[in-house]
Amino acid sequence: MRWILIWSAGFVLLNLGLGLIALLSGVQTTSAHWSTASRAPLGIAPDPRNERQAIIQVYAARAFSWRGYFGVHSWISIKAPEAAHFTTYEVTGWRVRHGGKAVSSSRRAPDSRWFGAEPRLIAEFRGQEAEAAIPKLLEAIRHYRHDDEYTVWPGPNSNTFIAHLGRVAPELRLDLPPTAVGKDFLQTGLWAKAPSGTGYQLSFLGLLGVLIAWEEGIEVNLLGLTYGVDIKDLSIKLPMVGRIELSPLRSPGA
């Protein structure tokens, strides 16, 4: 019993420290009202009018308000060959709370700010292979199992949705950030491919699990928080703080 109490206290203190580091390192959140928060694009996505080939992009940005200290919101944008616009697909909780479906589609710019938070491009796929992946992605979007439900923690949420699409299209080699709370909430069962398709994971309701994959590295999920080591990219992964590159040393990522 004593060791359980010591471990629990250490776990709490560790995460309080990580939260303080995230706060001091300048994690982007916004205190503005959602209706006035910026949704302007950053200008890093290609202009679909000038790109004839198929393009798939996945972005993540810190969640709105206080939730941004804990995690990110992620989405996928798809442009079919010859299309003059991207279509962005994402999951949001307020749609479910108002009687709608969790998954929405829109023509908002792929790189638009998420209510003030700047997005980071985490996966991109172009050309014929992207064109071949689009039909199965659209099929998976249409038949998303959790389209009638949303839970911020431990899922299903926006990151659960994007992780599922990564498993459907492993050619994306999707490596979601450790701050993508909900990515380990599996649609069915306790065992699945990693979102990158380069390994496997074991997860109990997104609360407890382990992931081993070439792209993601080794991750341990405790109460929905991700701790890990990415040997391929020489980085460590921490909740709230994100990814810390060890070579070269860079500021914490999403």
PDB file of C-alpha atoms in Angstrom:
ATOM      1  CA  MET A   1       0.000   0.000   0.000  1.00  0.00           C
ATOM      2  CA  ARG A   2       2.837   2.363   0.883  1.00  0.00           C
ATOM      3  CA  TRP A   3       4.506   1.884  -2.500  1.00  0.00           C
ATOM      4  CA  ILE A   4       1.229   2.525  -4.291  1.00  0.00           C
ATOM      5  CA  LEU A   5       0.862   5.832  -2.451  1.00  0.00           C
ATOM      6  CA  ILE A   6       4.475   6.788  -3.205  1.00  0.00           C
ATOM      7  CA  TRP A   7       4.079   5.900  -6.887  1.00  0.00           C
ATOM      8  CA  SER A   8       0.797   7.816  -7.128  1.00  0.00           C
ATOM      9  CA  ALA A   9       2.299  10.892  -5.487  1.00  0.00           C
ATOM     10  CA  GLY A  10       5.300  10.735  -7.807  1.00  0.00           C
ATOM     11  CA  PHE A  11       3.047  10.402 -10.846  1.00  0.00           C
ATOM     12  CA  VAL A  12       1.014  13.443  -9.807  1.00  0.00           C
ATOM     13  CA  LEU A  13       4.112  15.534  -9.050  1.00  0.00           C
ATOM     14  CA  LEU A  14       5.732  14.552 -12.359  1.00  0.00           C
ATOM     15  CA  ASN A  15       2.724  15.651 -14.354  1.00  0.00           C
ATOM     16  CA  LEU A  16       2.331  18.854 -12.381  1.00  0.00           C
ATOM     17  CA  GLY A  17       5.937  19.598 -13.279  1.00  0.00           C
ATOM     18  CA  LEU A  18       5.332  18.805 -16.948  1.00  0.00           C
ATOM     19  CA  GLY A  19       2.296  21.071 -16.919  1.00  0.00           C
ATOM     20  CA  LEU A  20       4.400  23.892 -15.466  1.00  0.00           C
ATOM     21  CA  ILE A  21       7.059  23.341 -18.142  1.00  0.00           C
ATOM     22  CA  ALA A  22       4.401  23.456 -20.853  1.00  0.00           C
ATOM     23  CA  LEU A  23       3.060  26.695 -19.405  1.00  0.00           C
ATOM     24  CA  LEU A  24       6.483  28.339 -19.136  1.00  0.00           C
ATOM     25  CA  SER A  25       7.601  27.152 -22.574  1.00  0.00           C
ATOM     26  CA  GLY A  26       4.887  29.215 -24.228  1.00  0.00           C
ATOM     27  CA  VAL A  27       2.293  26.612 -25.181  1.00  0.00           C
ATOM     28  CA  GLN A  28      -0.192  28.406 -27.419  1.00  0.00           C
ATOM     29  CA  THR A  29      -3.706  28.635 -26.036  1.00  0.00           C
ATOM     30  CA  THR A  30      -6.222  31.419 -26.390  1.00  0.00           C
ATOM     31  CA  SER A  31      -8.353  33.158 -23.814  1.00  0.00           C
ATOM     32  CA  ALA A  32     -10.393  34.954 -26.473  1.00  0.00           C
ATOM     33  CA  HIS A  33     -14.016  34.076 -27.105  1.00  0.00           C
ATOM     34  CA  TRP A  34     -14.289  31.360 -29.731  1.00  0.00           C
ATOM     35  CA  SER A  35     -16.255  33.674 -32.020  1.00  0.00           C
ATOM     36  CA  THR A  36     -13.379  36.184 -32.212  1.00  0.00           C
ATOM     37  CA  ALA A  37     -10.417  33.770 -32.164  1.00  0.00           C
ATOM     38  CA  SER A  38      -8.397  33.714 -35.386  1.00  0.00           C
ATOM     39  CA  ARG A  39      -9.070  31.011 -37.985  1.00  0.00           C
ATOM     40  CA  ALA A  40      -6.711  32.539 -40.546  1.00  0.00           C
ATOM     41  CA  PRO A  41      -4.464  30.167 -42.525  1.00  0.00           C
ATOM     42  CA  LEU A  42      -0.700  30.226 -42.042  1.00  0.00           C
ATOM     43  CA  GLY A  43       0.100  30.009 -45.736  1.00  0.00           C
ATOM     44  CA  ILE A  44       2.004  26.715 -45.561  1.00  0.00           C
ATOM     45  CA  ALA A  45      -0.561  24.552 -47.371  1.00  0.00           C
ATOM     46  CA  PRO A  46      -0.253  24.379 -51.172  1.00  0.00           C
ATOM     47  CA  ASP A  47      -2.699  26.376 -53.279  1.00  0.00           C
ATOM     48  CA  PRO A  48      -5.064  23.715 -54.675  1.00  0.00           C
ATOM     49  CA  ARG A  49      -5.656  25.837 -57.765  1.00  0.00           C
ATOM     50  CA  ASN A  50      -1.990  25.456 -58.669  1.00  0.00           C
ATOM     51  CA  GLU A  51      -1.612  21.793 -57.715  1.00  0.00           C
ATOM     52  CA  ARG A  52      -3.257  19.265 -60.033  1.00  0.00           C
ATOM     53  CA  GLN A  53      -2.121  16.156 -58.154  1.00  0.00           C
ATOM     54  CA  ALA A  54      -3.874  14.516 -55.213  1.00  0.00           C
ATOM     55  CA  ILE A  55      -2.770  15.763 -51.774  1.00  0.00           C
ATOM     56  CA  ILE A  56      -3.450  14.486 -48.259  1.00  0.00           C
ATOM     57  CA  GLN A  57      -2.359  16.528 -45.239  1.00  0.00           C
ATOM     58  CA  VAL A  58      -2.776  15.950 -41.506  1.00  0.00           C
ATOM     59  CA  TYR A  59      -2.441  18.823 -39.026  1.00  0.00           C
ATOM     60  CA  ALA A  60      -2.571  19.234 -35.250  1.00  0.00           C
ATOM     61  CA  ALA A  61      -2.947  22.385 -33.140  1.00  0.00           C
ATOM     62  CA  ARG A  62      -3.370  23.000 -29.445  1.00  0.00           C
ATOM     63  CA  ALA A  63      -6.984  22.587 -28.383  1.00  0.00           C
ATOM     64  CA  PHE A  64      -9.117  25.607 -27.553  1.00  0.00           C
ATOM     65  CA  SER A  65      -8.945  27.297 -24.139  1.00  0.00           C
ATOM     66  CA  TRP A  66      -7.569  25.426 -21.094  1.00  0.00           C
ATOM     67  CA  ARG A  67      -7.701  22.103 -22.941  1.00  0.00           C
ATOM     68  CA  GLY A  68      -4.770  23.300 -25.025  1.00  0.00           C
ATOM     69  CA  TYR A  69      -2.408  22.845 -22.073  1.00  0.00           C
ATOM     70  CA  PHE A  70      -3.169  19.127 -22.109  1.00  0.00           C
ATOM     71  CA  GLY A  71      -3.550  18.242 -25.748  1.00  0.00           C
ATOM     72  CA  VAL A  72      -4.074  18.969 -29.406  1.00  0.00           C
ATOM     73  CA  HIS A  73      -6.927  18.826 -31.888  1.00  0.00           C
ATOM     74  CA  SER A  74      -6.088  17.087 -35.166  1.00  0.00           C
ATOM     75  CA  TRP A  75      -7.709  16.969 -38.608  1.00  0.00           C
ATOM     76  CA  ILE A  76      -7.154  15.696 -42.140  1.00  0.00           C
ATOM     77  CA  SER A  77      -7.460  17.636 -45.403  1.00  0.00           C
ATOM     78  CA  ILE A  78      -7.888  15.887 -48.740  1.00  0.00           C
ATOM     79  CA  LYS A  79      -7.624  17.220 -52.282  1.00  0.00           C
ATOM     80  CA  ALA A  80      -8.574  14.897 -55.124  1.00  0.00           C
ATOM     81  CA  PRO A  81      -6.732  15.157 -58.461  1.00  0.00           C
ATOM     82  CA  GLU A  82      -7.770  18.247 -60.438  1.00  0.00           C
ATOM     83  CA  ALA A  83      -9.918  19.482 -57.514  1.00  0.00           C
ATOM     84  CA  ALA A  84      -9.892  23.241 -56.956  1.00  0.00           C
ATOM     85  CA  HIS A  85     -10.191  22.983 -53.158  1.00  0.00           C
ATOM     86  CA  PHE A  86      -9.313  20.880 -50.138  1.00  0.00           C
ATOM     87  CA  THR A  87     -11.974  19.180 -48.043  1.00  0.00           C
ATOM     88  CA  THR A  88     -11.159  19.138 -44.341  1.00  0.00           C
ATOM     89  CA  TYR A  89     -12.548  16.363 -42.121  1.00  0.00           C
ATOM     90  CA  GLU A  90     -12.497  16.544 -38.332  1.00  0.00           C
ATOM     91  CA  VAL A  91     -14.340  15.513 -35.190  1.00  0.00           C
ATOM     92  CA  THR A  92     -15.728  18.090 -32.750  1.00  0.00           C
ATOM     93  CA  GLY A  93     -17.606  17.660 -29.508  1.00  0.00           C
ATOM     94  CA  TRP A  94     -20.000  20.586 -29.809  1.00  0.00           C
ATOM     95  CA  ARG A  95     -21.688  19.026 -32.849  1.00  0.00           C
ATOM     96  CA  VAL A  96     -22.520  15.915 -30.825  1.00  0.00           C
ATOM     97  CA  ARG A  97     -23.711  17.986 -27.860  1.00  0.00           C
ATOM     98  CA  HIS A  98     -26.161  19.767 -30.165  1.00  0.00           C
ATOM     99  CA  GLY A  99     -27.535  16.580 -31.669  1.00  0.00           C
ATOM    100  CA  GLY A 100     -25.311  16.393 -34.751  1.00  0.00           C
ATOM    101  CA  LYS A 101     -22.694  13.971 -35.979  1.00  0.00           C
ATOM    102  CA  ALA A 102     -19.143  14.050 -34.648  1.00  0.00           C
ATOM    103  CA  VAL A 103     -17.498  14.067 -38.084  1.00  0.00           C
ATOM    104  CA  SER A 104     -17.769  17.242 -40.133  1.00  0.00           C
ATOM    105  CA  SER A 105     -16.454  18.241 -43.543  1.00  0.00           C
ATOM    106  CA  SER A 106     -15.749  21.752 -44.760  1.00  0.00           C
ATOM    107  CA  ARG A 107     -13.644  23.733 -47.184  1.00  0.00           C
ATOM    108  CA  ARG A 108     -11.687  25.536 -44.488  1.00  0.00           C
ATOM    109  CA  ALA A 109      -8.004  25.894 -45.328  1.00  0.00           C
ATOM    110  CA  PRO A 110      -5.942  22.902 -44.195  1.00  0.00           C
ATOM    111  CA  ASP A 111      -3.465  25.157 -42.383  1.00  0.00           C
ATOM    112  CA  SER A 112      -5.972  27.500 -40.755  1.00  0.00           C
ATOM    113  CA  ARG A 113      -5.481  28.319 -37.091  1.00  0.00           C
ATOM    114  CA  TRP A 114      -7.545  26.343 -34.627  1.00  0.00           C
ATOM    115  CA  PHE A 115      -9.229  29.189 -32.735  1.00  0.00           C
ATOM    116  CA  GLY A 116      -5.964  31.085 -32.431  1.00  0.00           C
ATOM    117  CA  ALA A 117      -3.571  28.138 -32.120  1.00  0.00           C
ATOM    118  CA  GLU A 118      -1.137  27.645 -34.995  1.00  0.00           C
ATOM    119  CA  PRO A 119      -1.292  24.185 -36.580  1.00  0.00           C
ATOM    120  CA  ARG A 120       1.666  21.948 -37.288  1.00  0.00           C
ATOM    121  CA  LEU A 121       1.836  19.712 -40.365  1.00  0.00           C
ATOM    122  CA  ILE A 122       2.402  16.173 -39.109  1.00  0.00           C
ATOM    123  CA  ALA A 123       1.845  14.140 -42.289  1.00  0.00           C
ATOM    124  CA  GLU A 124       1.685  14.802 -46.016  1.00  0.00           C
ATOM    125  CA  PHE A 125       1.154  12.558 -49.017  1.00  0.00           C
ATOM    126  CA  ARG A 126       1.026  13.560 -52.687  1.00  0.00           C
ATOM    127  CA  GLY A 127       0.706  12.097 -56.157  1.00  0.00           C
ATOM    128  CA  GLN A 128      -0.572   8.749 -57.370  1.00  0.00           C
ATOM    129  CA  GLU A 129      -0.161   7.008 -54.016  1.00  0.00           C
ATOM    130  CA  ALA A 130      -2.239   9.736 -52.359  1.00  0.00           C
ATOM    131  CA  GLU A 131      -4.858   9.335 -55.082  1.00  0.00           C
ATOM    132  CA  ALA A 132      -5.000   5.594 -54.389  1.00  0.00           C
ATOM    133  CA  ALA A 133      -5.413   6.192 -50.635  1.00  0.00           C
ATOM    134  CA  ILE A 134      -8.284   8.687 -50.929  1.00  0.00           C
ATOM    135  CA  PRO A 135     -11.127   6.173 -51.619  1.00  0.00           C
ATOM    136  CA  LYS A 136     -10.352   4.056 -48.558  1.00  0.00           C
ATOM    137  CA  LEU A 137      -9.985   7.157 -46.387  1.00  0.00           C
ATOM    138  CA  LEU A 138     -13.372   8.456 -47.521  1.00  0.00           C
ATOM    139  CA  GLU A 139     -14.901   5.030 -46.893  1.00  0.00           C
ATOM    140  CA  ALA A 140     -13.455   4.992 -43.361  1.00  0.00           C
ATOM    141  CA  ILE A 141     -14.750   8.518 -42.738  1.00  0.00           C
ATOM    142  CA  ARG A 142     -18.273   7.565 -43.863  1.00  0.00           C
ATOM    143  CA  HIS A 143     -18.319   4.520 -41.577  1.00  0.00           C
ATOM    144  CA  TYR A 144     -16.559   5.978 -38.539  1.00  0.00           C
ATOM    145  CA  ARG A 145     -17.790   3.923 -35.598  1.00  0.00           C
ATOM    146  CA  HIS A 146     -18.012   6.802 -33.087  1.00  0.00           C
ATOM    147  CA  ASP A 147     -19.880   9.322 -35.224  1.00  0.00           C
ATOM    148  CA  ASP A 148     -22.559   9.694 -32.522  1.00  0.00           C
ATOM    149  CA  GLU A 149     -20.292  10.158 -29.511  1.00  0.00           C
ATOM    150  CA  TYR A 150     -17.464  12.332 -28.235  1.00  0.00           C
ATOM    151  CA  THR A 151     -15.460  12.328 -25.018  1.00  0.00           C
ATOM    152  CA  VAL A 152     -12.548  14.717 -24.450  1.00  0.00           C
ATOM    153  CA  TRP A 153     -10.752  12.169 -22.254  1.00  0.00           C
ATOM    154  CA  PRO A 154      -9.824   9.413 -22.844  1.00  0.00           C
ATOM    155  CA  GLY A 155     -11.750   9.362 -26.146  1.00  0.00           C
ATOM    156  CA  PRO A 156     -13.255   8.923 -28.619  1.00  0.00           C
ATOM    157  CA  ASN A 157     -12.344  12.412 -29.828  1.00  0.00           C
ATOM    158  CA  SER A 158     -10.680  14.129 -32.795  1.00  0.00           C
ATOM    159  CA  ASN A 159      -7.402  12.291 -32.244  1.00  0.00           C
ATOM    160  CA  THR A 160      -9.193   8.934 -32.046  1.00  0.00           C
ATOM    161  CA  PHE A 161     -10.652   9.696 -35.477  1.00  0.00           C
ATOM    162  CA  ILE A 162      -7.334  10.683 -37.074  1.00  0.00           C
ATOM    163  CA  ALA A 163      -5.486   7.718 -35.532  1.00  0.00           C
ATOM    164  CA  HIS A 164      -8.133   5.418 -37.015  1.00  0.00           C
ATOM    165  CA  LEU A 165      -7.607   6.939 -40.463  1.00  0.00           C
ATOM    166  CA  GLY A 166      -3.868   6.399 -40.066  1.00  0.00           C
ATOM    167  CA  ARG A 167      -4.485   2.698 -39.487  1.00  0.00           C
ATOM    168  CA  VAL A 168      -6.708   2.574 -42.572  1.00  0.00           C
ATOM    169  CA  ALA A 169      -4.024   4.254 -44.724  1.00  0.00           C
ATOM    170  CA  PRO A 170      -0.667   3.108 -43.298  1.00  0.00           C
ATOM    171  CA  GLU A 171       1.139   4.657 -46.272  1.00  0.00           C
ATOM    172  CA  LEU A 172       0.692   7.993 -44.458  1.00  0.00           C
ATOM    173  CA  ARG A 173       3.066   6.675 -41.765  1.00  0.00           C
ATOM    174  CA  LEU A 174       1.171   8.864 -39.326  1.00  0.00           C
ATOM    175  CA  ASP A 175       3.087   9.672 -36.142  1.00  0.00           C
ATOM    176  CA  LEU A 176       0.678  11.630 -33.960  1.00  0.00           C
ATOM    177  CA  PRO A 177       2.248  13.797 -31.235  1.00  0.00           C
ATOM    178  CA  PRO A 178       2.195  12.551 -27.629  1.00  0.00           C
ATOM    179  CA  THR A 179      -0.193  15.413 -26.866  1.00  0.00           C
ATOM    180  CA  ALA A 180      -2.831  13.817 -29.118  1.00  0.00           C
ATOM    181  CA  VAL A 181      -4.881  12.582 -26.161  1.00  0.00           C
ATOM    182  CA  GLY A 182      -7.369   9.987 -27.389  1.00  0.00           C
ATOM    183  CA  LYS A 183      -5.208   8.521 -30.146  1.00  0.00           C
ATOM    184  CA  ASP A 184      -4.893   5.273 -28.177  1.00  0.00           C
ATOM    185  CA  PHE A 185      -8.656   4.814 -27.797  1.00  0.00           C
ATOM    186  CA  LEU A 186      -9.234   1.825 -30.089  1.00  0.00           C
ATOM    187  CA  GLN A 187     -12.456   1.362 -32.040  1.00  0.00           C
ATOM    188  CA  THR A 188     -12.713  -2.314 -31.079  1.00  0.00           C
ATOM    189  CA  GLY A 189     -10.784  -4.693 -28.875  1.00  0.00           C
ATOM    190  CA  LEU A 190      -7.531  -4.277 -27.015  1.00  0.00           C
ATOM    191  CA  TRP A 191      -5.070  -4.834 -29.876  1.00  0.00           C
ATOM    192  CA  ALA A 192      -4.498  -2.900 -33.094  1.00  0.00           C
ATOM    193  CA  LYS A 193      -1.918  -1.638 -35.524  1.00  0.00           C
ATOM    194  CA  ALA A 194      -0.163   1.574 -34.531  1.00  0.00           C
ATOM    195  CA  PRO A 195      -1.516   4.681 -36.328  1.00  0.00           C
ATOM    196  CA  SER A 196       1.640   4.692 -38.482  1.00  0.00           C
ATOM    197  CA  GLY A 197       1.088   1.106 -39.573  1.00  0.00           C
ATOM    198  CA  THR A 198       4.702   0.313 -38.653  1.00  0.00           C
ATOM    199  CA  GLY A 199       4.005  -1.567 -35.424  1.00  0.00           C
ATOM    200  CA  TYR A 200       1.322  -2.564 -32.944  1.00  0.00           C
ATOM    201  CA  GLN A 201      -0.270  -1.379 -29.743  1.00  0.00           C
ATOM    202  CA  LEU A 202      -2.178  -2.760 -26.795  1.00  0.00           C
ATOM    203  CA  SER A 203      -4.674  -0.391 -25.177  1.00  0.00           C
ATOM    204  CA  PHE A 204      -7.419  -0.666 -22.579  1.00  0.00           C
ATOM    205  CA  LEU A 205     -10.062   2.000 -23.283  1.00  0.00           C
ATOM    206  CA  GLY A 206      -7.325   4.515 -24.090  1.00  0.00           C
ATOM    207  CA  LEU A 207      -6.387   4.627 -20.395  1.00  0.00           C
ATOM    208  CA  LEU A 208      -3.606   2.086 -20.151  1.00  0.00           C
ATOM    209  CA  GLY A 209      -1.439   0.618 -22.864  1.00  0.00           C
ATOM    210  CA  VAL A 210       1.811   0.253 -24.729  1.00  0.00           C
ATOM    211  CA  LEU A 211       2.819   0.900 -28.349  1.00  0.00           C
ATOM    212  CA  ILE A 212       5.895  -0.334 -30.212  1.00  0.00           C
ATOM    213  CA  ALA A 213       6.443   0.834 -33.790  1.00  0.00           C
ATOM    214  CA  TRP A 214       9.275   1.932 -36.044  1.00  0.00           C
ATOM    215  CA  GLU A 215       7.715   5.329 -36.739  1.00  0.00           C
ATOM    216  CA  GLU A 216       6.442   6.170 -33.241  1.00  0.00           C
ATOM    217  CA  GLY A 217       9.075   4.350 -31.199  1.00  0.00           C
ATOM    218  CA  ILE A 218       8.098   2.999 -27.785  1.00  0.00           C
ATOM    219  CA  GLU A 219       5.172   4.632 -25.996  1.00  0.00           C
ATOM    220  CA  VAL A 220       3.509   3.924 -22.669  1.00  0.00           C
ATOM    221  CA  ASN A 221       0.014   5.231 -22.017  1.00  0.00           C
ATOM    222  CA  LEU A 222      -0.919   5.903 -18.383  1.00  0.00           C
ATOM    223  CA  LEU A 223      -4.376   7.361 -17.778  1.00  0.00           C
ATOM    224  CA  GLY A 224      -4.445   8.621 -21.363  1.00  0.00           C
ATOM    225  CA  LEU A 225      -1.084  10.410 -21.061  1.00  0.00           C
ATOM    226  CA  THR A 226       1.744   9.374 -23.386  1.00  0.00           C
ATOM    227  CA  TYR A 227       5.361   8.851 -22.321  1.00  0.00           C
ATOM    228  CA  GLY A 228       7.821   7.510 -24.836  1.00  0.00           C
ATOM    229  CA  VAL A 229      11.120   7.346 -26.658  1.00  0.00           C
ATOM    230  CA  ASP A 230      11.457   7.688 -30.421  1.00  0.00           C
ATOM    231  CA  ILE A 231      14.733   5.963 -31.286  1.00  0.00           C
ATOM    232  CA  LYS A 232      14.364   6.630 -35.012  1.00  0.00           C
ATOM    233  CA  ASP A 233      14.188  10.419 -34.566  1.00  0.00           C
ATOM    234  CA  LEU A 234      16.153  10.614 -31.294  1.00  0.00           C
ATOM    235  CA  SER A 235      13.472  12.263 -29.210  1.00  0.00           C
ATOM    236  CA  ILE A 236      11.504  11.759 -26.035  1.00  0.00           C
ATOM    237  CA  LYS A 237       7.749  12.130 -25.777  1.00  0.00           C
ATOM    238  CA  LEU A 238       6.007  13.644 -22.787  1.00  0.00           C
ATOM    239  CA  PRO A 239       2.410  14.597 -21.978  1.00  0.00           C
ATOM    240  CA  MET A 240       1.552  18.305 -22.149  1.00  0.00           C
ATOM    241  CA  VAL A 241       5.119  19.206 -23.207  1.00  0.00           C
ATOM    242  CA  GLY A 242       5.096  17.190 -26.421  1.00  0.00           C
ATOM    243  CA  ARG A 243       8.104  15.888 -28.321  1.00  0.00           C
ATOM    244  CA  ILE A 244      11.597  16.998 -27.277  1.00  0.00           C
ATOM    245  CA  GLU A 245      14.232  16.494 -29.957  1.00  0.00           C
ATOM    246  CA  LEU A 246      17.595  15.324 -28.646  1.00  0.00           C
ATOM    247  CA  SER A 247      19.576  15.821 -31.856  1.00  0.00           C
ATOM    248  CA  PRO A 248      19.624  18.677 -32.508  1.00  0.00           C
ATOM    249  CA  LEU A 249      18.036  20.033 -29.329  1.00  0.00           C
ATOM    250  CA  ARG A 250      14.929  22.011 -30.169  1.00  0.00           C
ATOM    251  CA  SER A 251      12.057  23.526 -28.263  1.00  0.00           C
ATOM    252  CA  PRO A 252       9.172  21.232 -27.252  1.00  0.00           C
ATOM    253  CA  GLY A 253       6.841  20.350 -30.089  1.00  0.00           C
ATOM    254  CA  ALA A 254       3.121  19.692 -30.226  1.00  0.00           C
TER     255      ALA A 254
END
